Short mmCIF file of C-alpha atoms and ligand atoms in Angstrom, two decimals:
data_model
loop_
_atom_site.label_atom_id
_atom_site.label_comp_id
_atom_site.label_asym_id
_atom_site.label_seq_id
_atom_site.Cartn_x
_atom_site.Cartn_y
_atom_site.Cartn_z
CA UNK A 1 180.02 133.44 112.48
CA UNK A 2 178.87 130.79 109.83
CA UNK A 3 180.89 128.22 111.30
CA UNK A 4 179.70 129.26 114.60
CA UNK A 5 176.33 128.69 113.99
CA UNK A 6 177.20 125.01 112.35
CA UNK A 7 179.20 124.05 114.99
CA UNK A 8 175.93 124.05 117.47
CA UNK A 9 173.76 123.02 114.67
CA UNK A 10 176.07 120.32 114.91
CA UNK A 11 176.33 119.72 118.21
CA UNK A 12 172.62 119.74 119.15
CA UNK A 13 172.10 117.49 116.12
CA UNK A 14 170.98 114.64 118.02
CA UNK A 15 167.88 116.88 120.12
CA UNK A 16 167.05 118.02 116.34
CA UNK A 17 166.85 114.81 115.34
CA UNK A 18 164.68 113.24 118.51
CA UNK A 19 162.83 116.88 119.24
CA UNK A 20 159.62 114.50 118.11
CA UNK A 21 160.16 111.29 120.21
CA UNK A 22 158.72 111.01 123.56
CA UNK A 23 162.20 111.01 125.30
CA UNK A 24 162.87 114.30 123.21
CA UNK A 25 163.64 116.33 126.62
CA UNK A 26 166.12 113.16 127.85
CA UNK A 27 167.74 113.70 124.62
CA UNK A 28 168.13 117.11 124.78
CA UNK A 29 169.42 116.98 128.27
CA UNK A 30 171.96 114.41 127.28
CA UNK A 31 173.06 116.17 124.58
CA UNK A 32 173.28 119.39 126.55
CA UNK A 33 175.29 118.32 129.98
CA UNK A 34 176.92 115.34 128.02
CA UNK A 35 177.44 116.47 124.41
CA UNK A 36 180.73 117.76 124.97
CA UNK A 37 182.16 114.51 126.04
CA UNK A 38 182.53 113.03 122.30
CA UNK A 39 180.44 109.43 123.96
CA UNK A 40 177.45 111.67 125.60
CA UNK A 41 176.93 113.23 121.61
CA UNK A 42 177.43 109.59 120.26
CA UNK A 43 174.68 107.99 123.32
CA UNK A 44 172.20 110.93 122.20
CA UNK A 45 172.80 109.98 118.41
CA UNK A 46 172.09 106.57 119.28
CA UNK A 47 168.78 107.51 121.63
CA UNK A 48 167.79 109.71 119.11
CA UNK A 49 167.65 107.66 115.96
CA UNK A 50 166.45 104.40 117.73
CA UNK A 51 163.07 103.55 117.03
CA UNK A 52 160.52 104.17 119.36
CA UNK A 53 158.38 101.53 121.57
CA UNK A 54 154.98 102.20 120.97
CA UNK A 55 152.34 100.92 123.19
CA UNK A 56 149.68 97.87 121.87
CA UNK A 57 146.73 98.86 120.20
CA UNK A 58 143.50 97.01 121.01
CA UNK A 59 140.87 97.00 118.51
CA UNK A 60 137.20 96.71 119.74
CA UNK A 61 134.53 95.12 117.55
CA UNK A 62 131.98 97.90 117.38
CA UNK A 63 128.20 95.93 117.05
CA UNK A 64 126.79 97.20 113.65
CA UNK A 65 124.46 100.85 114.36
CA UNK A 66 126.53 101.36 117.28
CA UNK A 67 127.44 104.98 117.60
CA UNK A 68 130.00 106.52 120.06
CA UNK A 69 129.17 110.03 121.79
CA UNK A 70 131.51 112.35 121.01
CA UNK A 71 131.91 114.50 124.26
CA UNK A 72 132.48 111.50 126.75
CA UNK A 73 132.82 108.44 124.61
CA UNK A 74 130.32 106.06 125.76
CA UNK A 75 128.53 103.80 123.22
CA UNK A 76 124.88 104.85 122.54
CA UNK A 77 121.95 102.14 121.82
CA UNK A 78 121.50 102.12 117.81
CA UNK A 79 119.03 105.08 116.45
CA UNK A 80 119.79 106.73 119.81
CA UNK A 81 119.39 110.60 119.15
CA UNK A 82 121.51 111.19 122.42
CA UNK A 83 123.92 110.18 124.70
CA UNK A 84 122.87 107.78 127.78
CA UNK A 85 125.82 109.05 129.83
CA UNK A 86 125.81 112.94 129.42
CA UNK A 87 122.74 113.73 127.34
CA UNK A 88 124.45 115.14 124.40
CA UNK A 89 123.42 114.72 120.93
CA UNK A 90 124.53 112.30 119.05
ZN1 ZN B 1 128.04 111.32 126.06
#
């Protein structure tokens, strides 16, 4: 029963490993339909330890006093008490 349970430990190693990328259900399915083939374990190995492509981050010089609303995001004049867009407090 042990060596039951480490054999599919084993075998969905590679979805364990991935089960936090975005491509975690791909990996999963690969390792599922494909796992049993020794190359479709090895391919979802490889998918799941290769790093992930994360998109570009663009930073945006904020103007000193400038505060963002938190319900819809738009920028608010400085000493604004609320929001131009939706009226909230800021
Ligand atoms: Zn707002």
């Amino acid at each position: 029963m042990l060596t039951l349970a480490f054999s599919v430990l084993l075998y969905f190693l590679p979805a364990i490993i991935g089960r936090h990328k975005r491509d975690a259900s791909g990996i999963f399915l690969v390792n599922l339909l494909f796992g049993w083939t020794v190359i479709g374990w090895i391919i979802a190995m490889i998918w799941a330890c290769a790093s992930e492509d994360y998109g570009q981050v663009r930073f945006v010089e904020v103007p000193a006093g400038r505060r963002y609303c938190c319900q819809c995001g738009s920028a608010t004049y400085p000493g604004a008490h609320f929001c131009t867009a939706c009226g909230r407090t800021v």
